[in-house]
PDB file of C-alpha atoms in Angstrom:
ATOM      1  CA  ALA A   1    -113.001-100.877 105.718  1.00  0.00           C
ATOM      2  CA  GLN A   2    -112.940 -97.112 105.932  1.00  0.00           C
ATOM      3  CA  THR A   3    -115.324 -95.097 103.834  1.00  0.00           C
ATOM      4  CA  ILE A   4    -115.526 -91.375 103.229  1.00  0.00           C
ATOM      5  CA  HIS A   5    -118.696 -89.766 101.998  1.00  0.00           C
ATOM      6  CA  GLN A   6    -119.146 -86.216 100.817  1.00  0.00           C
ATOM      7  CA  TRP A   7    -122.386 -84.365 100.284  1.00  0.00           C
ATOM      8  CA  PRO A   8    -123.842 -82.889  98.190  1.00  0.00           C
ATOM      9  CA  VAL A   9    -122.263 -84.248  95.033  1.00  0.00           C
ATOM     10  CA  ALA A  10    -122.903 -80.980  93.221  1.00  0.00           C
ATOM     11  CA  GLU A  11    -124.608 -77.657  93.788  1.00  0.00           C
ATOM     12  CA  ILE A  12    -125.418 -74.527  91.860  1.00  0.00           C
ATOM     13  CA  LYS A  13    -125.774 -71.586  94.202  1.00  0.00           C
ATOM     14  CA  ALA A  14    -126.279 -67.849  93.859  1.00  0.00           C
ATOM     15  CA  VAL A  15    -123.717 -65.260  94.900  1.00  0.00           C
ATOM     16  CA  GLY A  16    -124.440 -64.155  98.445  1.00  0.00           C
ATOM     17  CA  SER A  17    -126.245 -67.335  99.428  1.00  0.00           C
ATOM     18  CA  PRO A  18    -125.052 -69.634 102.240  1.00  0.00           C
ATOM     19  CA  LEU A  19    -123.243 -72.925 101.717  1.00  0.00           C
ATOM     20  CA  SER A  20    -122.715 -76.055 103.713  1.00  0.00           C
ATOM     21  CA  LEU A  21    -120.684 -79.026 102.495  1.00  0.00           C
ATOM     22  CA  GLY A  22    -120.324 -82.149 104.556  1.00  0.00           C
ATOM     23  CA  CYS A  23    -117.961 -85.051 104.921  1.00  0.00           C
ATOM     24  CA  THR A  24    -118.317 -88.223 106.995  1.00  0.00           C
ATOM     25  CA  ILE A  25    -115.694 -90.873 107.647  1.00  0.00           C
ATOM     26  CA  LYS A  26    -116.721 -94.327 108.770  1.00  0.00           C
ATOM     27  CA  GLY A  27    -114.556 -97.126 110.030  1.00  0.00           C
ATOM     28  CA  LYS A  28    -111.705 -95.038 111.424  1.00  0.00           C
ATOM     29  CA  SER A  29    -111.650 -93.398 114.822  1.00  0.00           C
ATOM     30  CA  SER A  30    -109.938 -90.078 115.492  1.00  0.00           C
ATOM     31  CA  PRO A  31    -108.676 -89.424 111.983  1.00  0.00           C
ATOM     32  CA  ASN A  32    -107.036 -86.211 110.873  1.00  0.00           C
ATOM     33  CA  LEU A  33    -109.449 -84.456 108.525  1.00  0.00           C
ATOM     34  CA  TYR A  34    -108.805 -82.004 105.705  1.00  0.00           C
ATOM     35  CA  TRP A  35    -110.641 -79.756 103.289  1.00  0.00           C
ATOM     36  CA  TYR A  36    -109.101 -78.985  99.914  1.00  0.00           C
ATOM     37  CA  TRP A  37    -110.286 -76.725  97.118  1.00  0.00           C
ATOM     38  CA  GLN A  38    -109.517 -77.336  93.459  1.00  0.00           C
ATOM     39  CA  ALA A  39    -110.208 -74.829  90.693  1.00  0.00           C
ATOM     40  CA  THR A  40    -111.229 -76.388  87.391  1.00  0.00           C
ATOM     41  CA  GLY A  41    -108.124 -77.924  85.872  1.00  0.00           C
ATOM     42  CA  GLY A  42    -106.017 -76.721  88.772  1.00  0.00           C
ATOM     43  CA  THR A  43    -104.011 -77.965  91.674  1.00  0.00           C
ATOM     44  CA  LEU A  44    -105.239 -78.553  95.195  1.00  0.00           C
ATOM     45  CA  GLN A  45    -105.233 -75.846  97.812  1.00  0.00           C
ATOM     46  CA  GLN A  46    -105.519 -76.957 101.414  1.00  0.00           C
ATOM     47  CA  LEU A  47    -108.165 -74.963 103.267  1.00  0.00           C
ATOM     48  CA  PHE A  48    -108.509 -76.499 106.731  1.00  0.00           C
ATOM     49  CA  TYR A  49    -107.362 -79.408 108.789  1.00  0.00           C
ATOM     50  CA  SER A  50    -108.476 -80.890 112.067  1.00  0.00           C
ATOM     51  CA  ILE A  51    -106.814 -83.372 114.394  1.00  0.00           C
ATOM     52  CA  THR A  52    -109.645 -83.684 116.894  1.00  0.00           C
ATOM     53  CA  VAL A  53    -113.277 -82.847 117.561  1.00  0.00           C
ATOM     54  CA  GLY A  54    -113.929 -79.154 117.969  1.00  0.00           C
ATOM     55  CA  GLN A  55    -110.482 -78.120 116.752  1.00  0.00           C
ATOM     56  CA  VAL A  56    -109.923 -76.748 113.258  1.00  0.00           C
ATOM     57  CA  GLU A  57    -106.883 -74.994 111.826  1.00  0.00           C
ATOM     58  CA  SER A  58    -107.225 -72.618 108.916  1.00  0.00           C
ATOM     59  CA  VAL A  59    -104.589 -72.795 106.204  1.00  0.00           C
ATOM     60  CA  VAL A  60    -105.960 -70.298 103.696  1.00  0.00           C
ATOM     61  CA  GLN A  61    -108.518 -67.569 104.225  1.00  0.00           C
ATOM     62  CA  LEU A  62    -111.143 -67.729 101.502  1.00  0.00           C
ATOM     63  CA  ASN A  63    -114.159 -66.429 103.436  1.00  0.00           C
ATOM     64  CA  LEU A  64    -114.943 -69.999 104.400  1.00  0.00           C
ATOM     65  CA  SER A  65    -115.143 -71.703 107.756  1.00  0.00           C
ATOM     66  CA  ALA A  66    -114.963 -75.290 108.890  1.00  0.00           C
ATOM     67  CA  SER A  67    -116.147 -77.189 111.915  1.00  0.00           C
ATOM     68  CA  ARG A  68    -115.744 -80.671 113.317  1.00  0.00           C
ATOM     69  CA  PRO A  69    -118.837 -81.307 115.420  1.00  0.00           C
ATOM     70  CA  LYS A  70    -118.202 -85.053 115.714  1.00  0.00           C
ATOM     71  CA  ASP A  71    -115.152 -87.274 115.441  1.00  0.00           C
ATOM     72  CA  ASP A  72    -116.289 -88.559 112.058  1.00  0.00           C
ATOM     73  CA  GLN A  73    -117.749 -85.380 110.575  1.00  0.00           C
ATOM     74  CA  PHE A  74    -116.218 -82.305 108.942  1.00  0.00           C
ATOM     75  CA  ILE A  75    -118.306 -79.394 107.708  1.00  0.00           C
ATOM     76  CA  LEU A  76    -117.299 -76.578 105.352  1.00  0.00           C
ATOM     77  CA  SER A  77    -119.510 -73.525 105.241  1.00  0.00           C
ATOM     78  CA  THR A  78    -119.937 -69.864 104.492  1.00  0.00           C
ATOM     79  CA  GLU A  79    -122.763 -67.410 104.990  1.00  0.00           C
ATOM     80  CA  LYS A  80    -122.163 -65.561 101.731  1.00  0.00           C
ATOM     81  CA  LEU A  81    -120.839 -67.200  98.604  1.00  0.00           C
ATOM     82  CA  LEU A  82    -118.565 -65.406  96.159  1.00  0.00           C
ATOM     83  CA  LEU A  83    -118.056 -66.239  92.500  1.00  0.00           C
ATOM     84  CA  SER A  84    -114.504 -67.238  93.395  1.00  0.00           C
ATOM     85  CA  HIS A  85    -115.825 -70.056  95.571  1.00  0.00           C
ATOM     86  CA  SER A  86    -116.707 -72.060  92.493  1.00  0.00           C
ATOM     87  CA  GLY A  87    -114.697 -75.229  92.176  1.00  0.00           C
ATOM     88  CA  PHE A  88    -114.294 -78.759  93.449  1.00  0.00           C
ATOM     89  CA  TYR A  89    -114.144 -79.333  97.198  1.00  0.00           C
ATOM     90  CA  LEU A  90    -112.424 -82.417  98.462  1.00  0.00           C
ATOM     91  CA  CYS A  91    -112.486 -83.842 101.941  1.00  0.00           C
ATOM     92  CA  ALA A  92    -109.706 -86.193 103.023  1.00  0.00           C
ATOM     93  CA  TRP A  93    -108.580 -88.122 106.076  1.00  0.00           C
ATOM     94  CA  SER A  94    -105.307 -89.520 107.314  1.00  0.00           C
ATOM     95  CA  LEU A  95    -104.184 -91.574 110.255  1.00  0.00           C
ATOM     96  CA  ARG A  96    -103.405 -89.728 113.452  1.00  0.00           C
ATOM     97  CA  GLY A  97     -99.720 -89.251 114.105  1.00  0.00           C
ATOM     98  CA  ASN A  98     -96.903 -90.434 111.911  1.00  0.00           C
ATOM     99  CA  SER A  99     -98.964 -91.262 108.857  1.00  0.00           C
ATOM    100  CA  GLY A 100     -96.345 -90.410 106.280  1.00  0.00           C
ATOM    101  CA  ASN A 101     -98.818 -88.110 104.616  1.00  0.00           C
ATOM    102  CA  THR A 102    -101.061 -90.697 103.041  1.00  0.00           C
ATOM    103  CA  LEU A 103    -104.370 -88.978 102.442  1.00  0.00           C
ATOM    104  CA  TYR A 104    -107.599 -90.724 101.537  1.00  0.00           C
ATOM    105  CA  PHE A 105    -109.961 -88.524  99.576  1.00  0.00           C
ATOM    106  CA  GLY A 106    -113.683 -88.443  99.125  1.00  0.00           C
ATOM    107  CA  GLU A 107    -115.324 -88.127  95.734  1.00  0.00           C
ATOM    108  CA  GLY A 108    -115.706 -84.386  96.079  1.00  0.00           C
ATOM    109  CA  SER A 109    -118.460 -81.798  95.896  1.00  0.00           C
ATOM    110  CA  ARG A 110    -118.657 -79.633  92.809  1.00  0.00           C
ATOM    111  CA  LEU A 111    -119.837 -76.092  93.430  1.00  0.00           C
ATOM    112  CA  ILE A 112    -120.891 -73.592  90.797  1.00  0.00           C
ATOM    113  CA  VAL A 113    -121.621 -70.084  92.017  1.00  0.00           C
ATOM    114  CA  VAL A 114    -123.665 -67.937  89.646  1.00  0.00           C
TER     115      VAL A 114
ATOM    116  CA  THR B   1     -91.015 -73.806 102.822  1.00  0.00           C
ATOM    117  CA  GLN B   2     -91.204 -76.764 100.515  1.00  0.00           C
ATOM    118  CA  THR B   3     -92.141 -76.374  96.845  1.00  0.00           C
ATOM    119  CA  VAL B   4     -92.943 -78.912  94.161  1.00  0.00           C
ATOM    120  CA  SER B   5     -92.913 -78.575  90.393  1.00  0.00           C
ATOM    121  CA  GLN B   6     -94.271 -80.809  87.674  1.00  0.00           C
ATOM    122  CA  SER B   7     -92.751 -79.697  84.410  1.00  0.00           C
ATOM    123  CA  ASP B   8     -95.141 -81.468  82.051  1.00  0.00           C
ATOM    124  CA  ALA B   9     -98.708 -80.204  82.007  1.00  0.00           C
ATOM    125  CA  HIS B  10     -99.811 -82.776  79.411  1.00  0.00           C
ATOM    126  CA  VAL B  11     -98.436 -86.115  78.293  1.00  0.00           C
ATOM    127  CA  THR B  12     -99.900 -88.264  75.517  1.00  0.00           C
ATOM    128  CA  VAL B  13     -98.859 -91.883  75.087  1.00  0.00           C
ATOM    129  CA  PHE B  14    -100.177 -94.973  73.341  1.00  0.00           C
ATOM    130  CA  GLU B  15    -101.490 -97.973  75.180  1.00  0.00           C
ATOM    131  CA  GLY B  16     -98.626-100.303  75.991  1.00  0.00           C
ATOM    132  CA  ASP B  17     -96.042 -97.508  75.968  1.00  0.00           C
ATOM    133  CA  SER B  18     -93.998 -96.614  79.006  1.00  0.00           C
ATOM    134  CA  VAL B  19     -94.429 -93.256  80.673  1.00  0.00           C
ATOM    135  CA  GLU B  20     -92.422 -91.119  83.057  1.00  0.00           C
ATOM    136  CA  LEU B  21     -93.906 -88.142  84.878  1.00  0.00           C
ATOM    137  CA  ARG B  22     -91.494 -85.684  86.337  1.00  0.00           C
ATOM    138  CA  CYS B  23     -91.589 -84.157  89.792  1.00  0.00           C
ATOM    139  CA  ASN B  24     -88.954 -81.908  91.331  1.00  0.00           C
ATOM    140  CA  TYR B  25     -89.023 -80.465  94.787  1.00  0.00           C
ATOM    141  CA  SER B  26     -87.245 -77.837  96.781  1.00  0.00           C
ATOM    142  CA  TYR B  27     -86.591 -78.235 100.484  1.00  0.00           C
ATOM    143  CA  GLY B  28     -83.488 -78.237 102.612  1.00  0.00           C
ATOM    144  CA  GLY B  29     -84.319 -81.045 105.017  1.00  0.00           C
ATOM    145  CA  SER B  30     -85.960 -84.444 105.193  1.00  0.00           C
ATOM    146  CA  ILE B  31     -89.021 -84.662 103.060  1.00  0.00           C
ATOM    147  CA  TYR B  32     -91.978 -86.919 102.436  1.00  0.00           C
ATOM    148  CA  LEU B  33     -92.865 -87.433  98.763  1.00  0.00           C
ATOM    149  CA  SER B  34     -95.970 -88.994  97.291  1.00  0.00           C
ATOM    150  CA  TRP B  35     -97.959 -89.374  94.099  1.00  0.00           C
ATOM    151  CA  TYR B  36    -101.722 -89.302  93.665  1.00  0.00           C
ATOM    152  CA  ILE B  37    -103.971 -89.971  90.703  1.00  0.00           C
ATOM    153  CA  GLN B  38    -107.223 -88.197  89.890  1.00  0.00           C
ATOM    154  CA  HIS B  39    -109.589 -89.531  87.275  1.00  0.00           C
ATOM    155  CA  HIS B  40    -111.911 -87.002  85.683  1.00  0.00           C
ATOM    156  CA  GLY B  41    -114.417 -85.601  88.153  1.00  0.00           C
ATOM    157  CA  ARG B  42    -113.279 -87.892  90.947  1.00  0.00           C
ATOM    158  CA  GLY B  43    -111.355 -87.607  94.163  1.00  0.00           C
ATOM    159  CA  LEU B  44    -107.641 -88.315  94.410  1.00  0.00           C
ATOM    160  CA  GLN B  45    -106.257 -91.770  95.044  1.00  0.00           C
ATOM    161  CA  PHE B  46    -102.929 -92.471  96.682  1.00  0.00           C
ATOM    162  CA  LEU B  47    -100.384 -94.262  94.483  1.00  0.00           C
ATOM    163  CA  LEU B  48     -97.162 -94.426  96.486  1.00  0.00           C
ATOM    164  CA  LYS B  49     -94.860 -92.552  98.834  1.00  0.00           C
ATOM    165  CA  TYR B  50     -91.229 -92.254  99.879  1.00  0.00           C
ATOM    166  CA  TYR B  51     -89.482 -91.036 102.991  1.00  0.00           C
ATOM    167  CA  SER B  52     -86.370 -93.100 103.409  1.00  0.00           C
ATOM    168  CA  GLY B  53     -84.770 -96.396 102.441  1.00  0.00           C
ATOM    169  CA  ASN B  54     -84.841 -97.884  98.966  1.00  0.00           C
ATOM    170  CA  PRO B  55     -85.138 -94.939  96.565  1.00  0.00           C
ATOM    171  CA  VAL B  56     -87.326 -96.943  94.205  1.00  0.00           C
ATOM    172  CA  VAL B  57     -90.797 -97.439  95.613  1.00  0.00           C
ATOM    173  CA  GLN B  58     -93.525 -99.596  94.172  1.00  0.00           C
ATOM    174  CA  GLY B  59     -97.124 -98.480  94.113  1.00  0.00           C
ATOM    175  CA  VAL B  60    -100.461 -99.753  92.965  1.00  0.00           C
ATOM    176  CA  ASN B  61    -101.309-100.782  89.398  1.00  0.00           C
ATOM    177  CA  GLY B  62     -97.697-101.166  88.265  1.00  0.00           C
ATOM    178  CA  PHE B  63     -96.559 -97.653  89.117  1.00  0.00           C
ATOM    179  CA  GLU B  64     -93.167 -97.002  90.643  1.00  0.00           C
ATOM    180  CA  ALA B  65     -91.235 -93.878  91.518  1.00  0.00           C
ATOM    181  CA  GLU B  66     -87.597 -93.153  92.100  1.00  0.00           C
ATOM    182  CA  PHE B  67     -86.235 -90.651  94.572  1.00  0.00           C
ATOM    183  CA  SER B  68     -83.053 -88.786  93.748  1.00  0.00           C
ATOM    184  CA  LYS B  69     -81.592 -86.487  96.361  1.00  0.00           C
ATOM    185  CA  SER B  70     -78.955 -85.136  94.002  1.00  0.00           C
ATOM    186  CA  ASP B  71     -81.592 -84.172  91.423  1.00  0.00           C
ATOM    187  CA  SER B  72     -84.269 -83.248  94.003  1.00  0.00           C
ATOM    188  CA  SER B  73     -86.627 -85.421  92.043  1.00  0.00           C
ATOM    189  CA  PHE B  74     -89.282 -88.068  92.521  1.00  0.00           C
ATOM    190  CA  HIS B  75     -90.303 -89.171  89.042  1.00  0.00           C
ATOM    191  CA  LEU B  76     -93.189 -91.576  88.507  1.00  0.00           C
ATOM    192  CA  ARG B  77     -92.965 -94.373  85.947  1.00  0.00           C
ATOM    193  CA  LYS B  78     -95.012 -97.130  84.467  1.00  0.00           C
ATOM    194  CA  ALA B  79     -93.638 -99.679  82.039  1.00  0.00           C
ATOM    195  CA  SER B  80     -96.828-100.324  80.065  1.00  0.00           C
ATOM    196  CA  VAL B  81     -99.812 -98.011  80.307  1.00  0.00           C
ATOM    197  CA  HIS B  82    -103.440 -98.959  79.953  1.00  0.00           C
ATOM    198  CA  TRP B  83    -106.260 -96.725  78.728  1.00  0.00           C
ATOM    199  CA  SER B  84    -107.545 -96.576  82.313  1.00  0.00           C
ATOM    200  CA  ASP B  85    -104.343 -94.775  83.306  1.00  0.00           C
ATOM    201  CA  SER B  86    -105.666 -91.652  81.602  1.00  0.00           C
ATOM    202  CA  ALA B  87    -105.944 -89.196  84.475  1.00  0.00           C
ATOM    203  CA  VAL B  88    -104.231 -86.291  86.188  1.00  0.00           C
ATOM    204  CA  TYR B  89    -101.247 -87.187  88.337  1.00  0.00           C
ATOM    205  CA  PHE B  90    -100.220 -85.039  91.276  1.00  0.00           C
ATOM    206  CA  CYS B  91     -96.899 -85.071  93.029  1.00  0.00           C
ATOM    207  CA  ALA B  92     -97.030 -83.966  96.670  1.00  0.00           C
ATOM    208  CA  VAL B  93     -94.380 -83.051  99.207  1.00  0.00           C
ATOM    209  CA  SER B  94     -94.341 -82.440 102.921  1.00  0.00           C
ATOM    210  CA  ALA B  95     -91.685 -81.512 105.399  1.00  0.00           C
ATOM    211  CA  ASN B  96     -93.365 -83.377 108.229  1.00  0.00           C
ATOM    212  CA  SER B  97     -95.146 -86.640 108.813  1.00  0.00           C
ATOM    213  CA  ALA B  98     -98.522 -85.051 109.383  1.00  0.00           C
ATOM    214  CA  GLY B  99    -100.737 -84.283 106.429  1.00  0.00           C
ATOM    215  CA  ASN B 100    -101.384 -80.728 107.448  1.00  0.00           C
ATOM    216  CA  LYS B 101     -98.444 -79.386 105.463  1.00  0.00           C
ATOM    217  CA  LEU B 102     -98.882 -81.303 102.243  1.00  0.00           C
ATOM    218  CA  THR B 103     -98.161 -79.282  99.083  1.00  0.00           C
ATOM    219  CA  PHE B 104     -99.388 -80.521  95.724  1.00  0.00           C
ATOM    220  CA  GLY B 105     -97.907 -79.831  92.313  1.00  0.00           C
ATOM    221  CA  ILE B 106    -100.019 -78.494  89.460  1.00  0.00           C
ATOM    222  CA  GLY B 107    -100.571 -81.958  88.069  1.00  0.00           C
ATOM    223  CA  THR B 108     -99.733 -83.724  84.810  1.00  0.00           C
ATOM    224  CA  ARG B 109    -102.615 -84.762  82.613  1.00  0.00           C
ATOM    225  CA  VAL B 110    -101.952 -88.101  80.943  1.00  0.00           C
ATOM    226  CA  LEU B 111    -103.913 -89.221  77.913  1.00  0.00           C
ATOM    227  CA  VAL B 112    -103.495 -92.821  76.833  1.00  0.00           C
ATOM    228  CA  ARG B 113    -104.505 -93.412  73.225  1.00  0.00           C
ATOM    229  CA  PRO B 114    -105.595 -96.836  71.971  1.00  0.00           C
TER     230      PRO B 114
END
């Protein structure tokens, strides 16, 4: 069975500090990977997606970057946090190719920037 | 560009009642439609999807949705809700089979009262 794990579960960080959020998928090779951001009580905004190792497409510019250093790992980061980065970050995967848009989400990482 | 609207921000029902959550979309071509559920503080879980064929699709936990091309709708229904159905429900649309262009609605928060 496939599992998706996100870390950390929650963080409180200061404005201007760096951030790194991680996501690991086990049990599925070569998945498509996605990062979403959700404001409190809001909808989901897609940030990045990746179809293969080393390749990441940006959907929305929010002073964040993403990398896929391994087939099963997706990292979201920034060198300087803004207050507007607060929210819930969700990693997701889907099957490569004609998946019909079924996404499988992790449990999320909650970020509070103070 | 595809758009999706969920007209009800909040819905309150009693346990055992039926519920219908509305989703309307805008797009000129073939479209993939799906519903996801998000319990408080958790990641999203896939409920069901439609692309073609029978316009009524069955999902997990007794949920079903009906596609209507004439109404540009994909409403979600459940005949008898349980307290555990309290959650936020997101409708999502995509113009392609890959998940990189998935657009989510603002969500409908459902509260099931005992």
